[in-house]
XYZ file of C-alpha atoms in Angstrom:
428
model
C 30.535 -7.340 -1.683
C 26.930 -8.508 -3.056
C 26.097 -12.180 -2.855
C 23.263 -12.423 -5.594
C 19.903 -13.733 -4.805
C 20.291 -16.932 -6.127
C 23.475 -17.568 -3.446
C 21.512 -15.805 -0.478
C 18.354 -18.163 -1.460
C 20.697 -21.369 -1.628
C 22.234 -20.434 2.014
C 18.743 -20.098 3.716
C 17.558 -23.266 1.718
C 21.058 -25.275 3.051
C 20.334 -24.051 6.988
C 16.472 -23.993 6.510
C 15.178 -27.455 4.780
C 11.554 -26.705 5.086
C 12.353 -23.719 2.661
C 13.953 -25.890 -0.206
C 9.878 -26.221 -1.162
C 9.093 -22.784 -2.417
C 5.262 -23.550 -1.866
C 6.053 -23.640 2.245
C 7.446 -20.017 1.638
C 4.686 -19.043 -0.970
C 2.296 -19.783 1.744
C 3.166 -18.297 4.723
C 3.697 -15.263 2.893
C 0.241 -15.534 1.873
C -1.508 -16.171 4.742
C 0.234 -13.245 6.524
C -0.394 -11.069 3.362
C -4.262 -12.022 4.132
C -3.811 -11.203 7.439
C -2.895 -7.461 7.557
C -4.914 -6.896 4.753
C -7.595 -8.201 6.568
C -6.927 -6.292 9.574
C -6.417 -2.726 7.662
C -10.306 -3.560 5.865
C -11.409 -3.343 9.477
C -9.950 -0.449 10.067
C -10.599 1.822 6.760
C -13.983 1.970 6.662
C -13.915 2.395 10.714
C -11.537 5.731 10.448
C -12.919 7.010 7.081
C -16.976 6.955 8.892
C -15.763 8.336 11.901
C -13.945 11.219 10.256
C -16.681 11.985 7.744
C -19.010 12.029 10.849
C -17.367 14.001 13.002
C -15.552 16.627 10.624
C -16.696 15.980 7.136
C -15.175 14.942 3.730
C -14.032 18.588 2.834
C -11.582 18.277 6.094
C -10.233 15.036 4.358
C -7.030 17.331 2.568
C -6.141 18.738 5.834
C -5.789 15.191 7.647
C -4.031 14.318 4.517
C -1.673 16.797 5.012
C -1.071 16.590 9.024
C -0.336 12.473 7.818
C 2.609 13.822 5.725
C 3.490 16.300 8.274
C 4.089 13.502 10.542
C 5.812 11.152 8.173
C 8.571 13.955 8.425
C 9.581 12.799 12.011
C 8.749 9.560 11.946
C 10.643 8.604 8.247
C 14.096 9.466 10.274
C 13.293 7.630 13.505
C 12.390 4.636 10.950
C 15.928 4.631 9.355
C 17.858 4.856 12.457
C 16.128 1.450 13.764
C 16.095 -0.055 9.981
C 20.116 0.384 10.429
C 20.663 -0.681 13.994
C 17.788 -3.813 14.652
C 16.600 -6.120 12.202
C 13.905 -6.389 10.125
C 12.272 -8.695 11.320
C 12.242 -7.446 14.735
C 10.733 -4.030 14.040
C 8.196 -5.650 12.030
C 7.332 -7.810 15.662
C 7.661 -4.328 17.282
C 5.190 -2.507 15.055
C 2.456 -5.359 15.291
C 2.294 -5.652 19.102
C 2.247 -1.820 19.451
C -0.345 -0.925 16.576
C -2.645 -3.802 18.654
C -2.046 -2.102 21.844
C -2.805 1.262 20.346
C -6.014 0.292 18.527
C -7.666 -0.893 21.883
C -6.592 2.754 23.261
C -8.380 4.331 20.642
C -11.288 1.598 20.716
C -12.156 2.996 24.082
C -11.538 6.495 23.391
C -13.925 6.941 20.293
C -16.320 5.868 22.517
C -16.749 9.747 23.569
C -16.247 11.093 19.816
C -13.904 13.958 19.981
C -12.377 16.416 16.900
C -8.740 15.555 17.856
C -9.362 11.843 18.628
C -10.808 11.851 15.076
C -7.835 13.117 13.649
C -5.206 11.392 15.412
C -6.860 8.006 14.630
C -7.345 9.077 10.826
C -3.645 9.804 10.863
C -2.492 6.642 12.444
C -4.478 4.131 10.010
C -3.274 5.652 7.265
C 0.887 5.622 8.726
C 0.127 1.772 10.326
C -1.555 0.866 6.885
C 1.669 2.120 5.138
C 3.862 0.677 7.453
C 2.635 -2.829 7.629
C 2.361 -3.439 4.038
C 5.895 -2.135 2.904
C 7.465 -4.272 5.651
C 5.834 -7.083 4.718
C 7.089 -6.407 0.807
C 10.740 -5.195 1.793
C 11.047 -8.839 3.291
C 9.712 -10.513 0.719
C 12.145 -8.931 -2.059
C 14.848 -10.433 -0.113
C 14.446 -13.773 -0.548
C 12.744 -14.206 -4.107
C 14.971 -13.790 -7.373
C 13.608 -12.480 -10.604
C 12.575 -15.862 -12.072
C 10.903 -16.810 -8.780
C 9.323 -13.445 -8.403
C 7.112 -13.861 -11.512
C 6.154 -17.090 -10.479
C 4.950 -16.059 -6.666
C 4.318 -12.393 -6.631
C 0.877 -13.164 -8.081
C -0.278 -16.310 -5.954
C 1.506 -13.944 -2.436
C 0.034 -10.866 -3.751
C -3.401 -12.698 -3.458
C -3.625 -13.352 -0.740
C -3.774 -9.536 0.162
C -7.174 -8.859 -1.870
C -8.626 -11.867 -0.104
C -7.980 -10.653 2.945
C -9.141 -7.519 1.608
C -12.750 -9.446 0.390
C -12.653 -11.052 3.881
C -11.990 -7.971 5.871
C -14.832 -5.425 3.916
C -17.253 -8.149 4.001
C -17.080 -9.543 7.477
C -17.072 -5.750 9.258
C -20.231 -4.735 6.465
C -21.724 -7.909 8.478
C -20.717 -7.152 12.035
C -22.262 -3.523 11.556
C -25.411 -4.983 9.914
C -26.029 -7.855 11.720
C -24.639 -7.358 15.104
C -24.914 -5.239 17.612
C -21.456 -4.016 17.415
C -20.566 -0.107 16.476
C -18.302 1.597 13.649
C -15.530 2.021 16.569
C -15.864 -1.687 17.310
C -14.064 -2.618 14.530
C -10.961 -1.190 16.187
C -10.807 -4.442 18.520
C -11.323 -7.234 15.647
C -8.074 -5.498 13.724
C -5.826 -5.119 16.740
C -7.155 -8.960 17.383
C -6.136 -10.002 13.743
C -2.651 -7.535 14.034
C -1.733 -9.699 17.220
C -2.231 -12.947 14.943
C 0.156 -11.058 12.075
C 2.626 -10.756 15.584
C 2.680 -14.790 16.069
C 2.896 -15.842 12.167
C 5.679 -13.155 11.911
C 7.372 -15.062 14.719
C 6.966 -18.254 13.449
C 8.040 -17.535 10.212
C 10.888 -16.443 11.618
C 12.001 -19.363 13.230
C 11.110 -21.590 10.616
C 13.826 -19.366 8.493
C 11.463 -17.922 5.787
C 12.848 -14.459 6.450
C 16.215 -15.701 6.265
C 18.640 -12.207 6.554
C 22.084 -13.801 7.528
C 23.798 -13.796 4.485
C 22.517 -10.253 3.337
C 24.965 -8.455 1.138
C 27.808 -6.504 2.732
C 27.698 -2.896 1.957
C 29.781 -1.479 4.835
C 31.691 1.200 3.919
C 30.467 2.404 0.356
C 26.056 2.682 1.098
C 24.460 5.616 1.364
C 21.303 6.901 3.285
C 18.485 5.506 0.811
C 16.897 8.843 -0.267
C 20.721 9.549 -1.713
C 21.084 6.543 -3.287
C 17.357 7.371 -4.939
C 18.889 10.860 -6.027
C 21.424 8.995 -8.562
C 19.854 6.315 -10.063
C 17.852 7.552 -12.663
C 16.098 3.997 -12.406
C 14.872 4.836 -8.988
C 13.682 7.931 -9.893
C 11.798 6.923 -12.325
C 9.972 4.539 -10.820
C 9.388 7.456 -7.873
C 8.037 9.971 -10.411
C 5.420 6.456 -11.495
C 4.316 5.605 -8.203
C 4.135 9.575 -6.603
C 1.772 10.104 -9.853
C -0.514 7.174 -8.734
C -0.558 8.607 -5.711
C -1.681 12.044 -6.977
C -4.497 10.778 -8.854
C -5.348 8.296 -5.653
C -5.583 11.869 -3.769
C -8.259 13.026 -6.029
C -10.114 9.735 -6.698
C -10.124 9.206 -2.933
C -11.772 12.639 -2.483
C -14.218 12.752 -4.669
C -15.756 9.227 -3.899
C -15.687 10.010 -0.372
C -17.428 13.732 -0.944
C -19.997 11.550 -2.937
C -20.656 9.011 -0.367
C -21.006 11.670 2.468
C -23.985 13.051 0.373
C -25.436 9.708 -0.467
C -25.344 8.368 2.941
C -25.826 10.559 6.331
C -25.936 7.862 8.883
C -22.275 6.997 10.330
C -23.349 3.188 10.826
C -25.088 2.848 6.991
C -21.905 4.802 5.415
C -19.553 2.349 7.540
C -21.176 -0.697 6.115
C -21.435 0.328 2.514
C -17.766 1.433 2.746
C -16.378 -1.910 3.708
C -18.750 -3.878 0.966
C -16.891 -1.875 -1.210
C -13.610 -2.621 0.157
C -14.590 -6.006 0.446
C -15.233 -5.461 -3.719
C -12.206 -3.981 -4.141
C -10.103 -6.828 -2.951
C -12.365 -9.170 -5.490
C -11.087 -7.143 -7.894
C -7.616 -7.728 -6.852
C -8.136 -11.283 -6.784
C -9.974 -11.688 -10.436
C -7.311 -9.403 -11.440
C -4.418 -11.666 -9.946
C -5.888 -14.981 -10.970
C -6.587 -14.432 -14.680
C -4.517 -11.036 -15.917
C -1.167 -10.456 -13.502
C 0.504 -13.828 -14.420
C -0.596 -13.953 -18.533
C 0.741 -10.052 -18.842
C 3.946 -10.834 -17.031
C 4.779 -14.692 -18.896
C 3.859 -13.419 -22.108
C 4.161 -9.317 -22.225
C 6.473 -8.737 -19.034
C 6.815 -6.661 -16.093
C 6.539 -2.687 -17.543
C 3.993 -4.137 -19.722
C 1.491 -4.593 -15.934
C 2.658 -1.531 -15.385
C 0.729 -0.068 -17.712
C -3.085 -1.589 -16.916
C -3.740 0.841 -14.185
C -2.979 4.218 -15.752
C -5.033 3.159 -18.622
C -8.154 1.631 -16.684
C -8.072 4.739 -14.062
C -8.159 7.671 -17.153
C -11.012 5.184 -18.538
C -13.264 5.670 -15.417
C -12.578 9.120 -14.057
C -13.805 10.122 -17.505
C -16.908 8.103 -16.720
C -17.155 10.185 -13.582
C -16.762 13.302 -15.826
C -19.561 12.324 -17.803
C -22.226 10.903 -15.305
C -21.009 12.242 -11.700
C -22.883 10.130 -9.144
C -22.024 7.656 -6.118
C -22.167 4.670 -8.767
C -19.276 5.903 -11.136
C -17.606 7.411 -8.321
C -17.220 3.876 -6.917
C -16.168 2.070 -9.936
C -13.214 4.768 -10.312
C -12.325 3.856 -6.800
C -12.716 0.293 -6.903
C -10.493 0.211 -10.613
C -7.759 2.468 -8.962
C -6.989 0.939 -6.046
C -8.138 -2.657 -6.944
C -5.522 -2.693 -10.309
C -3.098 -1.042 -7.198
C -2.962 -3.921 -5.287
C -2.878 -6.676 -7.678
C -1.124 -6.266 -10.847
C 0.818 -2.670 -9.976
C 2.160 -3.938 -6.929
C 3.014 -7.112 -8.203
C 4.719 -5.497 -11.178
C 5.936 -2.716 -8.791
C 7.609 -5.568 -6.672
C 9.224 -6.829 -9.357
C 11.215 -3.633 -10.620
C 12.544 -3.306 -7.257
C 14.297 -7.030 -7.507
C 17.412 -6.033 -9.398
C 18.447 -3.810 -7.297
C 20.929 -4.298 -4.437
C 18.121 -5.301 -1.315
C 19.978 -3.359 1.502
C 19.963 -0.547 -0.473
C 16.409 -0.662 -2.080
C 14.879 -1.298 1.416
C 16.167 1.920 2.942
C 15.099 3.950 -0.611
C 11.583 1.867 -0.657
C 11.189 3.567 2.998
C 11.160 7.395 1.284
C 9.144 6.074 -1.344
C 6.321 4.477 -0.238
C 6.342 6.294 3.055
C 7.595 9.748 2.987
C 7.427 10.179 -0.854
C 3.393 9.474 -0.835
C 2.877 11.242 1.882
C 4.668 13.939 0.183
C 2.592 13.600 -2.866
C -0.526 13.606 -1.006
C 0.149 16.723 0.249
C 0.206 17.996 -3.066
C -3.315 16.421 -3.624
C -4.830 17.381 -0.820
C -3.681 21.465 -1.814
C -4.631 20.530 -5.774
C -8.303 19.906 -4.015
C -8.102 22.497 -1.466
C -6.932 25.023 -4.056
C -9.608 24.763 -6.919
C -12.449 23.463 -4.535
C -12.195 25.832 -1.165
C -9.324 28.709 -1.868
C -10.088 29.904 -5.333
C -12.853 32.941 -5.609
C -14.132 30.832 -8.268
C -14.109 27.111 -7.282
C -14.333 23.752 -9.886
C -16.943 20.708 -8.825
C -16.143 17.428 -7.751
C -16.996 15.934 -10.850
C -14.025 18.403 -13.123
C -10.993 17.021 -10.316
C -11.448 14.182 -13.110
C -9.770 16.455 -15.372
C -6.585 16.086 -13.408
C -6.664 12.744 -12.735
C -6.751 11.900 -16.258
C -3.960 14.759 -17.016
C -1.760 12.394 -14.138
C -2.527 9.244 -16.163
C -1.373 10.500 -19.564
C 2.044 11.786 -17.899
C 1.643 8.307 -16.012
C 1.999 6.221 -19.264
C 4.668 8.011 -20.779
C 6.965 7.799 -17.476
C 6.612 3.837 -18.520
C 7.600 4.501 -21.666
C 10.691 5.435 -20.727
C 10.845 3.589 -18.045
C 11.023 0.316 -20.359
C 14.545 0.355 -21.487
C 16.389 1.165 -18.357
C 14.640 -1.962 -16.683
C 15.852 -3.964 -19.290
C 19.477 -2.387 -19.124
C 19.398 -2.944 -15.248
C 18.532 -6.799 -15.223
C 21.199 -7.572 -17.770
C 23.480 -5.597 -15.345
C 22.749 -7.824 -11.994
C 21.378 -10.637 -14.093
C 23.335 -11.496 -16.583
């Protein structure tokens, strides 16, 4: 049986009044969007520093590929207690145990050590994953298509801002205070235990509102099957892995330029988190002024396009002129157009399809499948950089990249008419 959004929506409104004004949703959603992005901004340019210092950016593929390994374990475990606890709870779980785990590591980077290095480097990168995609599985569930287009934009703010708030204030609490790159550790797991109380009272107030979810006993399957036969799913997989790819290979070669540019751990930890701090201005210009006019007047696939098209624009900037000024402006164009109008038009694909369902599926994607995907960077890198008797530069990776972003854009191409087949389906 599936009770469409628009039921599910009235239900919640009916036993929760305060959520019959969207703008009480829209905000809490936003301020805990702010939140964890805040909290991760701390922690990026803490983990990234540390690793460059202690191992180097060439070992970057190889922690890349020990994330994915783990993702192979965990992705199961993740299912089991998706199917048997709710939502809501293992989203409580996962922010009181990242908090308690960050102080852990806060005192033992104190005494710098190769494995210490790693495992931290691995766990930013699953916790990053992990808080974000819970925080967007909940949200599809109780916005419809028509509300979507209206709120992804002003929610999905609210992560860049956090983003601008979190790059900015650790650049000033390495500049200005007396405080260290592993430092930062504490502020996130402080900010991650403020995520755990907003969660909570969000959840009492009845913004994530899961009682009248639809009933799929019986007939579901695990999510990664379900993926396997919809060719709608897929190709929205075969979209995102590809931005993924060419993340890979951005991500290296601005962090191999940065690691010559800047030697000392504390000036390379500041500079990284103004940029991130950047980045999430980015987001938020992008947002503001470009998410909502594409999507009222040109629609969702039509967002889906900016990014591919920016990113080939840049990395063949970095082709040209190699240096750490281009290699930042590829990095702040792919991942700042990522987490404005992509996700938000990302989001949105996802909302015609049954939310049980699409929750488990979103799970392989955005956890497993990147991981996956990475992988495959991190060897692409590894392979023509290290392995090869005769290797390629830095600056030629941008060869692939752009390569990714043609294939990209014509994976939307198709993509176009089986999103508009699917919401007459479930929306007509």
């Amino acid at each position: 049986m599936f009770i469409s959004l628009k039921n599910r929506s009235q239900i919640c409104s009916n036993r929760y009044p305060a959520l019959r004004k969207l703008w009480i949703r829209g905000t809490f959603l936003f301020v805990n969007f702010f939140l964890i992005t805040m909290a991760l901004y701390n922690l990026k340019p803490a983990n990234k520093s540390l690793f460059i210092d202690i191992l180097g950016a060439d070992s970057l593929p190889y922690a890349w590929i020990g994330t994915a390994l783990i993702m192979m374990f965990f992705i199961p475990v993740y299912h089991k207690l998706v199917a048997r606890t709710s939502r809501f709870h293992i989203v409580l779980g996962t922010c009181f145990s990242a908090s308690v785990i960050l102080v852990i590591f806060q005192i033992m980077l104190k005494d710098s050590g190769t494995l210490t290095a790693i495992l931290f480097y691995i766990f930013v990168d699953i916790i990053g994953v992990v808080l974000v995609e819970q925080f967007w599985s909940l949200t599809n569930t109780i916005y419809n298509t028509a509300d979507g287009k209206k709120w992804y934009g002003i929610v999905g703010t609210g992560g860049p801002i956090g983003g601008i708030a979190g790059g900015w204030t650790s650049a000033l609490l390495i500049r200005h205070t007396w405080l260290q790159t592993h430092d930062l550790l504490l502020t996130a797991s402080g900010i991650i235990m403020l995520i755990f109380f907003l969660t909570w009272i969000m959840g009492y107030l009845g913004i994530y509102c899961e009682a009248d979810m639809p009933d799929i006993s019986g007939d579901s399957e695990d999510g990664w099957r379900f993926l396997g036969k919809s060719r709608y799913l897929i190709l929205i997989t075969a979209i995102l892995l590809l931005s993924q790819l060419a993340a890979s290979l951005i991500d290296y070669q601005f962090l191999k330029t940065l690691e010559i540019q800047y030697s000392d751990r504390e000036t390379r930890t500041a500079f990284l988190s103004m940029i991130f701090g950047v980045m999430g201005m980015v987001s938020v210009l992008v947002n503001i002024f470009i998410t909502p006019l594409i999507h009222r007047n040109l629609g969702v696939i039509a967002g889906m396009f900016v990014q591919p098209f920016i990113t080939a624009v840049f990395a063949f900037s970095f082709l040209a002129q190699p240096g750490i000024f281009s290699a930042t402006a590829v990095k702040i164009s792919d991942r700042g157009l990522f987490n404005s109008i992509n996700r938000a038009s990302k989001e949105l694909l996802y909302v015609p399809v049954n939310p049980v369902l699409i929750y488990q599926a979103k799970a392989w994607i955005d956890m497993f499948g990147f991981r996956m995907f990475k992988v495959l960077g991190s060897l692409l890198i590894l392979f023509f950089t290290q392995w090869l008797p005769f290797t390629i530069s830095v600056r030629q990776l941008s060869w692939f990249t752009i390569g990714f972003c043609l294939i990209w854009i014509g994976l939307i191409i198709i993509l176009r008419t089986d999103y508009r087949l699917i919401c007459k389906k479930y929306f007509a």
